Coordinates of C-alpha atoms and ligand atoms in Angstrom, one line a residue:
M1 CA 21.8 55.8 3.1
A2 CA 19.6 53.0 4.2
A3 CA 15.9 53.6 3.6
L4 CA 14.0 55.1 6.5
T5 CA 11.9 52.8 8.7
Y6 CA 8.8 53.3 10.8
H7 CA 6.9 51.5 13.6
L8 CA 3.2 52.1 14.1
T9 CA 1.2 51.0 17.2
T10 CA -2.5 51.2 17.0
F11 CA -5.0 51.5 19.9
G12 CA -8.8 51.8 19.8
C13 CA -11.5 51.0 17.4
Q14 CA -11.7 49.9 13.7
M15 CA -11.6 53.5 12.7
N16 CA -8.1 53.9 14.1
E17 CA -7.1 50.6 12.5
H18 CA -8.4 51.9 9.2
D19 CA -6.5 55.2 9.7
S20 CA -3.4 53.1 10.4
E21 CA -3.8 51.2 7.1
R22 CA -3.9 54.6 5.5
I23 CA -0.8 55.7 7.4
D24 CA 1.0 52.5 6.1
G25 CA 0.0 53.4 2.6
L26 CA 1.2 57.0 3.0
L27 CA 4.5 56.0 4.5
E28 CA 5.1 53.3 1.8
S29 CA 4.6 56.0 -0.8
L30 CA 7.1 58.2 0.9
G31 CA 9.7 55.4 0.8
Y32 CA 9.5 54.2 4.4
S33 CA 9.6 50.6 5.2
P34 CA 8.4 48.8 8.4
A35 CA 10.9 48.3 11.2
A36 CA 11.1 45.1 13.2
G37 CA 10.4 47.0 16.4
P38 CA 10.0 50.6 17.8
D39 CA 13.6 50.4 19.2
E40 CA 14.9 50.2 15.6
A41 CA 12.6 52.6 13.8
D42 CA 13.5 56.1 12.5
L43 CA 9.9 57.1 12.9
I44 CA 7.8 55.9 15.9
L45 CA 4.1 56.5 15.6
L46 CA 1.3 55.9 18.0
N47 CA -2.3 56.0 16.8
T48 CA -4.2 56.7 20.0
C49 CA -7.5 56.1 21.7
S50 CA -9.1 57.7 24.7
I51 CA -12.3 55.9 25.1
R52 CA -11.6 54.6 28.6
E53 CA -9.0 55.3 31.2
S54 CA -7.3 51.9 30.5
A55 CA -6.6 53.1 27.0
D56 CA -4.8 56.1 28.4
R57 CA -2.7 53.9 30.7
R58 CA -1.5 51.6 27.9
L59 CA -0.6 54.6 25.9
A60 CA 1.4 56.1 28.8
T61 CA 3.6 53.0 28.7
Q62 CA 4.2 53.2 25.0
L63 CA 5.0 56.9 25.3
G64 CA 7.6 56.1 28.0
N65 CA 9.2 53.6 25.6
A66 CA 9.3 56.1 22.8
K67 CA 11.0 58.6 25.0
R68 CA 13.7 56.0 25.9
F69 CA 14.3 55.0 22.3
K70 CA 14.6 58.7 21.3
A71 CA 17.0 59.4 24.1
A72 CA 19.2 56.5 22.8
R73 CA 19.0 57.6 19.2
P74 CA 18.2 61.4 19.1
G75 CA 17.4 61.5 15.3
V76 CA 14.3 59.4 15.9
V77 CA 11.0 61.2 15.1
V78 CA 8.0 60.5 17.4
G79 CA 4.4 61.2 16.2
V80 CA 1.1 60.7 17.9
G81 CA -2.2 60.6 16.1
G82 CA -5.8 59.8 16.9
C83 CA -8.3 60.6 19.6
W84 CA -6.0 61.0 22.6
A85 CA -3.9 63.5 20.7
Q86 CA -7.0 65.3 19.5
S87 CA -8.4 65.6 23.0
L88 CA -5.2 67.0 24.5
K89 CA -4.2 69.2 21.6
Q90 CA -1.3 71.5 22.4
E91 CA -1.0 69.9 25.9
V92 CA 0.6 66.9 24.1
F93 CA 3.8 68.9 23.5
E94 CA 3.8 70.5 27.0
R95 CA 3.4 67.1 28.7
Y96 CA 5.5 65.1 26.3
P97 CA 8.2 67.4 24.9
F98 CA 9.9 64.6 23.0
V99 CA 6.8 64.3 20.7
D100 CA 7.6 65.9 17.3
V101 CA 4.3 65.8 15.6
A102 CA 0.7 65.3 16.7
F103 CA -2.4 65.0 14.5
G104 CA -6.0 64.3 15.0
P105 CA -8.1 61.3 13.8
G106 CA -8.4 61.2 10.0
Q107 CA -5.6 63.7 9.5
V108 CA -3.2 61.3 8.0
D109 CA -2.4 63.6 5.1
Q110 CA -1.1 66.2 7.6
L111 CA 1.4 63.6 8.8
G112 CA 2.7 63.4 5.2
E113 CA 3.0 67.1 5.0
F114 CA 4.9 67.2 8.2
L115 CA 7.4 64.5 7.1
L116 CA 8.0 66.3 3.8
A117 CA 8.6 69.7 5.4
D118 CA 12.1 71.1 5.3
S119 CA 12.5 71.7 9.0
I120 CA 11.0 69.3 11.5
E121 CA 9.8 71.1 14.5
A122 CA 6.8 70.3 16.8
Q123 CA 3.5 71.1 15.2
G124 CA 0.0 70.1 16.0
Y125 CA -2.8 69.5 13.5
F126 CA -6.0 69.7 15.2
E127 CA -8.7 71.1 12.9
F128 CA -11.5 68.7 12.1
D129 CA -11.0 68.9 8.4
G130 CA -12.8 65.7 7.7
F131 CA -11.5 62.6 6.0
T132 CA -8.8 62.7 3.3
A133 CA -10.0 60.2 0.8
D134 CA -7.4 60.1 -1.8
L135 CA -4.3 58.9 0.0
P136 CA -2.2 56.1 -1.4
M137 CA -3.7 52.8 -0.5
R138 CA -1.6 50.1 1.2
A139 CA 0.1 47.9 -1.3
V140 CA -1.2 44.7 0.1
Q141 CA -5.0 44.5 0.2
S142 CA -6.5 41.6 2.1
A143 CA -9.8 40.0 1.3
Q144 CA -11.4 42.1 4.0
A145 CA -11.4 45.8 3.7
W146 CA -12.8 48.7 5.7
M147 CA -14.4 51.8 4.2
Q148 CA -15.1 54.8 6.4
I149 CA -18.4 56.3 5.4
S150 CA -18.6 59.2 7.9
V151 CA -16.5 61.0 10.4
G152 CA -17.6 62.3 13.8
C153 CA -20.8 61.8 15.8
N154 CA -23.9 63.9 16.3
Q155 CA -25.0 62.0 19.4
K156 CA -24.4 63.3 22.9
C157 CA -24.0 60.2 24.9
S158 CA -23.1 61.6 28.3
Y159 CA -20.2 59.2 29.0
C160 CA -18.5 59.4 25.6
I161 CA -15.4 61.3 24.6
V162 CA -15.8 60.6 20.9
P163 CA -17.9 63.7 19.9
S164 CA -15.2 65.9 21.4
T165 CA -12.4 64.1 19.6
R166 CA -14.0 63.4 16.2
G167 CA -16.3 66.4 15.9
L168 CA -19.7 66.6 14.3
E169 CA -20.8 64.0 11.8
V170 CA -19.8 64.5 8.2
S171 CA -20.8 61.9 5.6
R172 CA -18.4 61.2 2.7
P173 CA -20.0 61.7 -0.7
F174 CA -22.1 58.8 -1.9
N175 CA -20.4 58.5 -5.3
D176 CA -16.9 58.6 -3.8
L177 CA -17.8 55.6 -1.5
V178 CA -19.3 53.6 -4.4
A179 CA -16.2 54.3 -6.4
E180 CA -13.9 53.3 -3.5
A181 CA -15.8 50.1 -3.0
K182 CA -15.2 49.2 -6.7
V183 CA -11.5 49.9 -6.3
L184 CA -11.3 47.8 -3.2
V185 CA -13.0 44.9 -4.9
A186 CA -10.8 45.3 -8.0
R187 CA -7.8 45.0 -5.6
G188 CA -9.0 41.8 -4.1
A189 CA -11.5 42.6 -1.4
R190 CA -14.3 40.1 -1.1
E191 CA -15.7 41.7 2.1
I192 CA -16.2 45.3 2.9
T193 CA -17.1 46.7 6.4
L194 CA -18.6 50.2 6.4
L195 CA -17.3 52.2 9.4
G196 CA -18.7 55.1 11.3
Q197 CA -19.7 56.1 14.8
N198 CA -23.4 56.0 13.8
V199 CA -23.4 54.4 10.4
N200 CA -27.2 54.4 9.9
S201 CA -27.5 58.2 10.2
Y202 CA -25.3 58.4 7.1
G203 CA -26.2 60.8 4.4
R204 CA -28.5 63.3 6.2
D205 CA -26.0 66.1 5.9
L206 CA -25.3 65.5 2.2
R207 CA -26.3 68.5 0.0
P208 CA -28.0 69.0 -2.4
D209 CA -29.0 65.3 -2.5
R210 CA -29.6 63.7 0.8
R211 CA -28.9 60.0 0.8
T212 CA -29.8 57.2 3.2
F213 CA -27.8 54.5 4.7
S214 CA -29.9 51.8 3.0
E215 CA -29.3 53.5 -0.4
L216 CA -25.6 53.2 0.3
L217 CA -26.0 49.5 1.3
T218 CA -27.9 48.9 -1.9
A219 CA -25.3 50.6 -4.1
V220 CA -22.3 48.9 -2.5
D221 CA -24.0 45.5 -2.6
A222 CA -24.4 46.0 -6.3
V223 CA -20.6 46.3 -6.9
D224 CA -19.6 43.3 -9.0
G225 CA -17.5 40.7 -7.2
L226 CA -18.3 41.8 -3.6
D227 CA -19.3 38.7 -1.6
R228 CA -19.9 40.2 1.8
L229 CA -21.0 43.5 3.2
R230 CA -21.0 44.5 6.9
Y231 CA -21.3 47.8 8.9
T232 CA -20.5 49.0 12.4
S233 CA -21.8 50.6 14.5
P234 CA -25.5 51.4 13.9
H235 CA -27.4 53.3 16.6
P236 CA -30.6 51.7 17.8
Q237 CA -32.4 55.1 17.3
D238 CA -31.7 55.0 13.6
M239 CA -32.1 51.2 13.1
G240 CA -35.1 51.6 10.8
A241 CA -37.2 49.2 8.8
E242 CA -35.4 50.0 5.5
V243 CA -32.0 48.9 7.0
V244 CA -33.6 45.7 8.3
A245 CA -35.3 45.1 4.9
A246 CA -31.9 45.5 3.2
H247 CA -30.7 42.5 5.2
V248 CA -33.4 40.5 3.5
A249 CA -33.0 41.9 0.0
L250 CA -29.2 42.3 -0.5
P251 CA -27.3 39.1 -1.1
S252 CA -24.0 40.4 0.2
L253 CA -25.3 41.9 3.4
C254 CA -24.3 39.6 6.2
E255 CA -26.5 38.0 8.9
H256 CA -25.0 40.0 11.7
I257 CA -25.9 43.2 13.4
H258 CA -23.9 44.9 16.2
L259 CA -26.5 46.9 18.1
P260 CA -25.0 48.7 21.1
L261 CA -27.3 48.5 24.1
Q262 CA -25.3 50.2 26.9
S263 CA -27.9 49.5 29.6
G264 CA -31.1 47.6 30.0
S265 CA -32.5 50.2 32.4
S266 CA -34.6 53.0 30.9
R267 CA -33.6 55.3 33.7
I268 CA -29.9 54.8 33.1
L269 CA -30.3 55.0 29.3
K270 CA -31.9 58.4 29.9
A271 CA -29.0 59.5 32.0
M272 CA -26.7 58.2 29.3
R273 CA -28.7 60.3 26.8
R274 CA -29.0 57.3 24.5
T275 CA -32.4 58.6 23.1
Y276 CA -34.1 55.2 23.3
D277 CA -35.5 53.2 26.2
R278 CA -35.6 49.5 27.1
E279 CA -38.9 48.9 25.2
R280 CA -37.7 50.7 22.1
Y281 CA -34.5 48.6 22.0
L282 CA -36.5 45.4 22.4
G283 CA -38.8 46.6 19.6
R284 CA -35.8 46.9 17.3
V285 CA -34.6 43.5 18.2
A286 CA -38.1 42.0 17.5
M287 CA -38.2 43.8 14.1
I288 CA -34.8 42.4 13.2
R289 CA -35.6 38.9 14.3
D290 CA -38.9 38.9 12.5
A291 CA -37.2 39.7 9.2
V292 CA -34.1 37.5 9.7
P293 CA -34.8 35.0 12.4
D294 CA -31.3 33.4 12.3
I295 CA -29.4 36.7 12.5
S296 CA -26.5 37.1 15.0
L297 CA -26.9 40.0 17.3
T298 CA -24.0 41.4 19.3
T299 CA -23.8 44.5 21.6
D300 CA -21.8 46.8 23.8
I301 CA -22.8 47.2 27.5
I302 CA -21.5 49.6 30.2
V303 CA -21.8 48.7 33.8
G304 CA -21.4 51.0 36.8
F305 CA -22.6 54.2 35.2
P306 CA -23.1 56.7 38.0
G307 CA -26.5 56.1 39.6
E308 CA -26.8 52.5 38.5
T309 CA -28.5 50.6 41.3
E310 CA -28.7 46.9 41.8
E311 CA -32.2 47.1 40.3
D312 CA -31.0 48.9 37.2
F313 CA -28.3 46.4 36.8
Q314 CA -30.8 43.6 37.2
Q315 CA -32.7 45.1 34.3
T316 CA -29.6 44.8 32.1
L317 CA -29.2 41.2 33.1
D318 CA -32.9 40.5 32.3
L319 CA -32.7 42.2 28.9
V320 CA -29.5 40.2 28.1
S321 CA -31.3 36.9 29.1
E322 CA -34.3 37.9 27.0
V323 CA -32.4 38.9 23.8
Q324 CA -29.7 36.2 24.0
F325 CA -26.9 38.0 22.2
D326 CA -24.4 36.0 20.2
A327 CA -21.6 38.1 21.9
A328 CA -21.3 41.2 23.9
Y329 CA -18.5 43.6 24.7
T330 CA -18.8 44.7 28.3
F331 CA -17.1 47.7 29.9
I332 CA -16.9 49.2 33.3
Y333 CA -17.8 52.8 33.1
S334 CA -14.8 55.1 33.0
A335 CA -15.2 58.9 33.6
R336 CA -13.7 60.8 30.6
R337 CA -12.6 64.4 30.5
D338 CA -14.9 66.9 28.7
T339 CA -18.0 64.6 29.1
E340 CA -21.2 65.4 30.9
A341 CA -21.2 62.2 33.0
A342 CA -17.8 63.0 34.4
L343 CA -19.5 65.8 36.4
I344 CA -22.0 63.5 38.1
T345 CA -21.0 63.2 41.7
E346 CA -24.1 61.3 43.1
G347 CA -24.4 57.6 43.0
V348 CA -20.9 56.9 41.8
V349 CA -20.5 53.1 41.7
P350 CA -17.5 51.9 43.7
A351 CA -14.9 50.1 41.6
E352 CA -15.3 46.9 43.5
L353 CA -19.1 46.8 43.0
A354 CA -18.7 47.6 39.3
S355 CA -16.2 44.7 38.8
E356 CA -18.5 42.4 40.7
R357 CA -21.4 43.4 38.4
I358 CA -19.3 43.0 35.2
G359 CA -18.3 39.5 36.4
R360 CA -22.0 38.5 36.7
L361 CA -22.8 40.0 33.3
I362 CA -19.9 38.3 31.6
E363 CA -20.9 35.0 32.9
L364 CA -24.4 35.4 31.6
V365 CA -23.2 36.7 28.2
Q366 CA -20.9 33.7 27.8
E367 CA -23.7 31.2 28.7
N368 CA -26.0 32.8 26.1
A369 CA -23.2 33.0 23.5
E370 CA -22.4 29.3 23.9
L371 CA -26.0 28.3 23.7
R372 CA -26.6 30.5 20.6
A373 CA -23.5 29.0 18.9
Q374 CA -24.9 25.5 19.2
R375 CA -27.3 26.3 16.4
F376 CA -24.4 26.1 13.9
V377 CA -23.4 22.6 14.9
G378 CA -24.2 20.2 12.0
R379 CA -24.7 23.0 9.6
S380 CA -22.6 23.8 6.6
V381 CA -21.5 27.4 6.6
E382 CA -19.6 29.6 4.3
V383 CA -16.2 30.8 5.7
L384 CA -14.0 33.5 4.4
V385 CA -10.5 32.3 5.1
E386 CA -8.1 34.5 7.0
G387 CA -5.0 32.3 7.3
P388 CA -3.6 29.5 9.5
S389 CA -5.1 29.0 12.9
R390 CA -3.3 30.9 15.6
T391 CA -3.4 28.0 18.0
D392 CA -3.0 25.0 15.7
P393 CA -0.9 25.5 12.5
D394 CA -2.6 22.4 11.0
R395 CA -5.9 24.1 10.9
V396 CA -7.2 27.1 9.0
R397 CA -8.9 30.1 10.5
G398 CA -11.7 32.2 9.0
R399 CA -15.1 33.9 9.7
T400 CA -18.7 33.0 8.9
R401 CA -21.2 35.5 7.6
H402 CA -22.6 35.5 11.1
N403 CA -19.2 36.9 12.1
K404 CA -18.2 33.8 14.1
P405 CA -14.5 32.8 14.0
V406 CA -14.0 29.2 12.8
N407 CA -11.0 26.9 13.0
F408 CA -11.3 24.0 10.6
S409 CA -9.3 21.2 9.0
G410 CA -8.7 21.2 5.3
L411 CA -6.6 23.1 2.8
A412 CA -7.5 26.7 2.0
K413 CA -5.7 30.0 1.4
A414 CA -6.4 33.4 2.8
G415 CA -9.1 35.1 0.8
E416 CA -10.9 31.9 -0.3
L417 CA -14.5 31.2 0.4
V418 CA -14.9 27.7 1.8
D419 CA -17.9 25.6 2.9
V420 CA -17.2 24.2 6.4
E421 CA -19.3 21.7 8.3
I422 CA -19.4 22.7 11.9
E423 CA -18.6 19.9 14.4
S424 CA -18.6 21.9 17.7
A425 CA -19.1 25.4 19.1
T426 CA -18.0 27.4 22.2
S427 CA -19.0 30.8 23.2
T428 CA -16.3 32.4 21.1
S429 CA -15.6 30.1 18.1
L430 CA -16.7 27.2 15.9
R431 CA -14.8 24.1 14.9
G432 CA -15.3 22.0 11.8
H433 CA -13.9 20.6 8.5
A434 CA -14.0 21.9 5.0
T435 CA -16.3 20.2 2.6
M436 CA -15.6 22.1 -0.7
L437 CA -14.4 25.3 -2.0
A438 CA -17.4 27.5 -2.3
S439 CA -15.6 29.9 -4.6
A440 CA -15.0 27.0 -7.0
L441 CA -18.7 27.0 -7.7
R442 CA -18.8 30.6 -8.8
Ligands
LIG1 N1 -20.3 54.8 18.3 C1 -20.4 53.5 18.8 C2 -19.2 53.0 19.6 C3 -18.6 53.9 20.5 S1 -17.2 53.4 21.5 C4 -21.7 53.4 19.6 O1 -22.4 54.4 19.8 O2 -22.1 52.3 19.9 C5 -17.4 51.7 21.8 C6 -18.1 51.4 23.1 O3 -17.2 51.8 24.2 C7 -19.4 52.0 23.4 O4 -20.4 51.3 22.7 C8 -19.5 51.9 24.9 O5 -20.1 50.7 25.3 C9 -18.0 51.9 25.3 N2 -17.7 53.2 26.0 C10 -17.7 54.4 25.4 N3 -17.4 55.4 26.3 C11 -17.2 54.7 27.5 C12 -16.8 55.1 28.8 N4 -16.6 56.4 29.2 N5 -16.7 54.1 29.8 C13 -16.9 52.8 29.5 N6 -17.2 52.4 28.2 C14 -17.4 53.3 27.3
LIG2 FE1 -20.1 58.0 21.6 FE2 -22.7 57.8 21.6 FE3 -21.5 58.8 19.5 FE4 -21.3 56.2 20.0 S1 -23.2 57.3 19.5 S2 -19.6 57.6 19.4 S3 -21.3 56.2 22.2 S4 -21.5 59.7 21.5
LIG3 FE1 -11.0 55.3 20.7 FE2 -11.4 57.3 19.2 FE3 -12.2 54.9 18.4 S1 -11.5 57.3 21.4 S2 -12.6 53.9 20.3 S3 -10.1 55.6 18.7 S4 -13.2 56.9 18.0

């Protein structure tokens, strides 16, 4: 019998992408190999997200396809994991009876148990039993690796579905993380990104020894052979002086911070339950820029939160002009089930107005990003190579420590560190030519 094949589609954030890598590793260890497409796979998996309505819509299309493939080949097994599955729980099976297995975020091991069970019948796995650390790792490790340092979120942002899909925050043990970082580096990782919904509240729940996020940064930075360390996302509330000091002190910690803003209006921030106001956010930015003037700052912004007036929105625009982010992800507010904001009936921003606002915001964000990117022109920057350029096969693609994508001319393989002289910059990427192999100097 030919070996079983699988096809996995991933939606949502890096945490889901990371879970998907773990699913790949698990399935490889069970003897599955990747199928060319979902129509050929014995096992069709969807790792789902529910952060906005658009995510639900994309998923509905994929579920429809899976249903068709299964109708054509009845032996096919369909599984859905991740946040959407978690938020619907048993309803998944009622609404989509062709689904064989559903599991929540992080419960990748449960998928394994299901696949190994004697009889395959629909079962859900929806307890928050944390993060299963010791799954087989994927065979191919790229130079960039993710490491999830906590699961869940203790914040109560009124618009957000995550606390109800990922549960309360649980930090993974400090020593496990340092050990995992060593394994990742031994397997070829040069860059590690620490993942969590609120990474800088890491360690407060650890008993008997509480640990801090900056202690974790220090310990991972000390791992021999690690060139770059990143993290996402920190919460402005917990972005303290020690974390900023770590950016100055730790050689591997990159010159980039993603600091989600959400709104520039203190009134809206309060309604969002973000626990900081406009001034406090600006204070954090000032503290960061004092310590590392050249740092790249990126952010997330929601427009059209219920009650947002033109004046509130103007405050967001003003703050964006003042801070000059290197990039910003912008979203139109989307009401989510089981969230506090979904119950607000007053001041709902009509869709047309919200999309007009986001258009204005994006224009400003792009102007700033392009302006900010000019500071790299003429500079020589270190690039971690990812592979051939997607648009021009004669060029090479990589990323700077400031997290800017670069396309450059020169010869370099994925995983190498190269010095690149920057010739030009747009709002989204840099262009240049390689000068020498930085890694050759080590
Ligand atoms: N834990 C991170 C990221 C959460 S999800 C943080 O707190 O920043 C990523 C982004 O999606 C959020 O920062 C927010 O900007 C956006 N988002 C979350 N829920 C949303 C909703 N209901 N509607 C629109 N955007 C949303
Ligand atoms: Fe959601 Fe807020 Fe937690 Fe981020 S910090 S995951 S936006 S509740
Ligand atoms: Fe989506 Fe869950 Fe991440 S809702 S954004 S996959 S935490």
